[in-house]
């Protein structure tokens, strides 16, 4: 089951991993979470 986040305070791209994945960071309610996506999906995710 997926949790849908609302009221995101901060969202940004923060870098790349050695295996060519893009790192994103989200801040919500004072908590920070990071996730990665394959670089090939970066364009479709940004839309």
PDB file of N, CA and C in Angstrom:
ATOM      1  N   UNK A   1       0.848  -1.177   0.000  1.00  0.00           N
ATOM      2  CA  UNK A   1       0.000   0.000   0.000  1.00  0.00           C
ATOM      3  C   UNK A   1       0.894   1.242   0.000  1.00  0.00           C
ATOM      4  N   UNK A   2       0.561   2.220  -0.800  1.00  0.00           N
ATOM      5  CA  UNK A   2       1.317   3.462  -0.888  1.00  0.00           C
ATOM      6  C   UNK A   2       0.673   4.521  -0.009  1.00  0.00           C
ATOM      7  N   UNK A   3       1.529   5.341   0.567  1.00  0.00           N
ATOM      8  CA  UNK A   3       1.029   6.459   1.347  1.00  0.00           C
ATOM      9  C   UNK A   3       1.145   7.712   0.485  1.00  0.00           C
ATOM     10  N   UNK A   4       0.079   8.463   0.360  1.00  0.00           N
ATOM     11  CA  UNK A   4       0.100   9.702  -0.408  1.00  0.00           C
ATOM     12  C   UNK A   4       0.469  10.831   0.540  1.00  0.00           C
ATOM     13  N   UNK A   5       1.532  11.552   0.190  1.00  0.00           N
ATOM     14  CA  UNK A   5       1.974  12.644   1.045  1.00  0.00           C
ATOM     15  C   UNK A   5       1.314  13.950   0.629  1.00  0.00           C
ATOM     16  N   UNK A   6       1.005  14.760   1.601  1.00  0.00           N
ATOM     17  CA  UNK A   6       0.442  16.079   1.348  1.00  0.00           C
ATOM     18  C   UNK A   6       1.230  17.095   2.146  1.00  0.00           C
ATOM     19  N   UNK A   7       1.063  18.348   1.824  1.00  0.00           N
ATOM     20  CA  UNK A   7       1.734  19.430   2.544  1.00  0.00           C
ATOM     21  C   UNK A   7       3.243  19.248   2.609  1.00  0.00           C
ATOM     22  N   UNK A   8       3.860  19.041   1.469  1.00  0.00           N
ATOM     23  CA  UNK A   8       5.311  18.902   1.424  1.00  0.00           C
ATOM     24  C   UNK A   8       5.921  20.284   1.564  1.00  0.00           C
ATOM     25  N   UNK A   9       6.817  20.442   2.544  1.00  0.00           N
ATOM     26  CA  UNK A   9       7.445  21.727   2.803  1.00  0.00           C
ATOM     27  C   UNK A   9       8.598  22.008   1.849  1.00  0.00           C
ATOM     28  N   UNK A  10       9.309  20.962   1.460  1.00  0.00           N
ATOM     29  CA  UNK A  10      10.530  21.154   0.687  1.00  0.00           C
ATOM     30  C   UNK A  10      10.761  19.924  -0.171  1.00  0.00           C
ATOM     31  N   UNK A  11      11.102  20.116  -1.438  1.00  0.00           N
ATOM     32  CA  UNK A  11      11.358  19.011  -2.353  1.00  0.00           C
ATOM     33  C   UNK A  11      12.474  19.447  -3.282  1.00  0.00           C
ATOM     34  N   UNK A  12      13.539  18.648  -3.367  1.00  0.00           N
ATOM     35  CA  UNK A  12      14.619  19.024  -4.267  1.00  0.00           C
ATOM     36  C   UNK A  12      15.436  17.829  -4.716  1.00  0.00           C
ATOM     37  N   UNK A  13      16.072  18.008  -5.847  1.00  0.00           N
ATOM     38  CA  UNK A  13      17.030  17.035  -6.364  1.00  0.00           C
ATOM     39  C   UNK A  13      18.360  17.340  -5.674  1.00  0.00           C
ATOM     40  N   UNK A  14      18.974  16.322  -5.048  1.00  0.00           N
ATOM     41  CA  UNK A  14      20.187  16.596  -4.272  1.00  0.00           C
ATOM     42  C   UNK A  14      21.458  15.969  -4.821  1.00  0.00           C
ATOM     43  N   UNK A  15      21.364  15.117  -5.837  1.00  0.00           N
ATOM     44  CA  UNK A  15      22.588  14.561  -6.407  1.00  0.00           C
ATOM     45  C   UNK A  15      22.366  13.268  -7.146  1.00  0.00           C
ATOM     46  N   UNK A  16      23.479  12.563  -7.393  1.00  0.00           N
ATOM     47  CA  UNK A  16      23.466  11.279  -8.094  1.00  0.00           C
ATOM     48  C   UNK A  16      24.254  10.258  -7.300  1.00  0.00           C
ATOM     49  N   UNK A  17      23.856   9.003  -7.425  1.00  0.00           N
ATOM     50  CA  UNK A  17      24.609   7.918  -6.816  1.00  0.00           C
ATOM     51  C   UNK A  17      25.658   7.415  -7.800  1.00  0.00           C
ATOM     52  N   UNK A  18      26.563   6.581  -7.325  1.00  0.00           N
ATOM     53  CA  UNK A  18      27.600   6.018  -8.194  1.00  0.00           C
ATOM     54  C   UNK A  18      27.025   5.127  -9.282  1.00  0.00           C
ATOM     55  N   UNK A  19      25.842   4.558  -9.047  1.00  0.00           N
ATOM     56  CA  UNK A  19      25.234   3.687 -10.052  1.00  0.00           C
ATOM     57  C   UNK A  19      24.205   4.423 -10.917  1.00  0.00           C
ATOM     58  N   UNK A  20      24.377   5.757 -11.054  1.00  0.00           N
ATOM     59  CA  UNK A  20      23.604   6.598 -11.964  1.00  0.00           C
ATOM     60  C   UNK A  20      22.121   6.687 -11.619  1.00  0.00           C
ATOM     61  N   UNK A  21      21.826   6.819 -10.334  1.00  0.00           N
ATOM     62  CA  UNK A  21      20.455   7.076  -9.889  1.00  0.00           C
ATOM     63  C   UNK A  21      20.401   8.502  -9.355  1.00  0.00           C
ATOM     64  N   UNK A  22      19.266   9.169  -9.532  1.00  0.00           N
ATOM     65  CA  UNK A  22      19.076  10.545  -9.083  1.00  0.00           C
ATOM     66  C   UNK A  22      18.509  10.514  -7.657  1.00  0.00           C
ATOM     67  N   UNK A  23      19.101  11.313  -6.762  1.00  0.00           N
ATOM     68  CA  UNK A  23      18.657  11.366  -5.366  1.00  0.00           C
ATOM     69  C   UNK A  23      17.766  12.596  -5.183  1.00  0.00           C
ATOM     70  N   UNK A  24      16.571  12.371  -4.632  1.00  0.00           N
ATOM     71  CA  UNK A  24      15.640  13.446  -4.300  1.00  0.00           C
ATOM     72  C   UNK A  24      15.439  13.466  -2.786  1.00  0.00           C
ATOM     73  N   UNK A  25      15.169  14.645  -2.257  1.00  0.00           N
ATOM     74  CA  UNK A  25      14.940  14.805  -0.823  1.00  0.00           C
ATOM     75  C   UNK A  25      13.630  15.548  -0.612  1.00  0.00           C
ATOM     76  N   UNK A  26      12.832  15.061   0.339  1.00  0.00           N
ATOM     77  CA  UNK A  26      11.550  15.674   0.690  1.00  0.00           C
ATOM     78  C   UNK A  26      11.561  15.992   2.181  1.00  0.00           C
ATOM     79  N   UNK A  27      11.051  17.177   2.535  1.00  0.00           N
ATOM     80  CA  UNK A  27      10.853  17.508   3.945  1.00  0.00           C
ATOM     81  C   UNK A  27       9.378  17.752   4.177  1.00  0.00           C
ATOM     82  N   UNK A  28       8.851  17.067   5.185  1.00  0.00           N
ATOM     83  CA  UNK A  28       7.445  17.197   5.531  1.00  0.00           C
ATOM     84  C   UNK A  28       7.305  17.109   7.043  1.00  0.00           C
ATOM     85  N   UNK A  29       6.674  18.099   7.610  1.00  0.00           N
ATOM     86  CA  UNK A  29       6.448  18.140   9.069  1.00  0.00           C
ATOM     87  C   UNK A  29       7.741  17.969   9.850  1.00  0.00           C
ATOM     88  N   UNK A  30       8.823  18.567   9.372  1.00  0.00           N
ATOM     89  CA  UNK A  30      10.105  18.509  10.072  1.00  0.00           C
ATOM     90  C   UNK A  30      10.877  17.215   9.865  1.00  0.00           C
ATOM     91  N   UNK A  31      10.348  16.282   9.096  1.00  0.00           N
ATOM     92  CA  UNK A  31      11.023  15.013   8.831  1.00  0.00           C
ATOM     93  C   UNK A  31      11.552  15.021   7.404  1.00  0.00           C
ATOM     94  N   UNK A  32      12.744  14.458   7.230  1.00  0.00           N
ATOM     95  CA  UNK A  32      13.377  14.415   5.916  1.00  0.00           C
ATOM     96  C   UNK A  32      13.428  12.981   5.416  1.00  0.00           C
ATOM     97  N   UNK A  33      13.047  12.793   4.167  1.00  0.00           N
ATOM     98  CA  UNK A  33      13.118  11.479   3.522  1.00  0.00           C
ATOM     99  C   UNK A  33      13.838  11.643   2.190  1.00  0.00           C
ATOM    100  N   UNK A  34      14.596  10.627   1.809  1.00  0.00           N
ATOM    101  CA  UNK A  34      15.286  10.630   0.523  1.00  0.00           C
ATOM    102  C   UNK A  34      14.864   9.403  -0.256  1.00  0.00           C
ATOM    103  N   UNK A  35      14.842   9.551  -1.585  1.00  0.00           N
ATOM    104  CA  UNK A  35      14.574   8.410  -2.449  1.00  0.00           C
ATOM    105  C   UNK A  35      15.347   8.591  -3.737  1.00  0.00           C
ATOM    106  N   UNK A  36      15.525   7.511  -4.477  1.00  0.00           N
ATOM    107  CA  UNK A  36      16.258   7.569  -5.738  1.00  0.00           C
ATOM    108  C   UNK A  36      15.407   7.036  -6.879  1.00  0.00           C
ATOM    109  N   UNK A  37      15.731   7.507  -8.068  1.00  0.00           N
ATOM    110  CA  UNK A  37      15.113   7.037  -9.302  1.00  0.00           C
ATOM    111  C   UNK A  37      16.215   6.773 -10.312  1.00  0.00           C
ATOM    112  N   UNK A  38      16.018   5.826 -11.211  1.00  0.00           N
ATOM    113  CA  UNK A  38      16.984   5.639 -12.282  1.00  0.00           C
ATOM    114  C   UNK A  38      17.062   6.924 -13.121  1.00  0.00           C
ATOM    115  N   UNK A  39      18.249   7.281 -13.562  1.00  0.00           N
ATOM    116  CA  UNK A  39      18.435   8.507 -14.340  1.00  0.00           C
ATOM    117  C   UNK A  39      17.558   8.525 -15.582  1.00  0.00           C
ATOM    118  N   UNK A  40      17.262   7.349 -16.151  1.00  0.00           N
ATOM    119  CA  UNK A  40      16.425   7.273 -17.348  1.00  0.00           C
ATOM    120  C   UNK A  40      15.002   7.767 -17.086  1.00  0.00           C
ATOM    121  N   UNK A  41      14.548   7.735 -15.843  1.00  0.00           N
ATOM    122  CA  UNK A  41      13.185   8.142 -15.508  1.00  0.00           C
ATOM    123  C   UNK A  41      13.101   9.578 -15.013  1.00  0.00           C
ATOM    124  N   UNK A  42      14.220  10.276 -14.933  1.00  0.00           N
ATOM    125  CA  UNK A  42      14.228  11.629 -14.385  1.00  0.00           C
ATOM    126  C   UNK A  42      13.322  12.571 -15.182  1.00  0.00           C
ATOM    127  N   UNK A  43      13.374  12.535 -16.498  1.00  0.00           N
ATOM    128  CA  UNK A  43      12.556  13.442 -17.310  1.00  0.00           C
ATOM    129  C   UNK A  43      11.064  13.214 -17.107  1.00  0.00           C
ATOM    130  N   UNK A  44      10.629  11.975 -17.101  1.00  0.00           N
ATOM    131  CA  UNK A  44       9.198  11.709 -16.924  1.00  0.00           C
ATOM    132  C   UNK A  44       8.742  12.001 -15.498  1.00  0.00           C
ATOM    133  N   UNK A  45       9.620  11.839 -14.518  1.00  0.00           N
ATOM    134  CA  UNK A  45       9.269  12.133 -13.130  1.00  0.00           C
ATOM    135  C   UNK A  45       9.110  13.640 -12.920  1.00  0.00           C
ATOM    136  N   UNK A  46       9.993  14.428 -13.526  1.00  0.00           N
ATOM    137  CA  UNK A  46       9.964  15.874 -13.363  1.00  0.00           C
ATOM    138  C   UNK A  46       8.693  16.505 -13.927  1.00  0.00           C
ATOM    139  N   UNK A  47       8.068  15.852 -14.877  1.00  0.00           N
ATOM    140  CA  UNK A  47       6.845  16.393 -15.472  1.00  0.00           C
ATOM    141  C   UNK A  47       5.708  16.207 -14.502  1.00  0.00           C
TER     142      UNK A  47
END
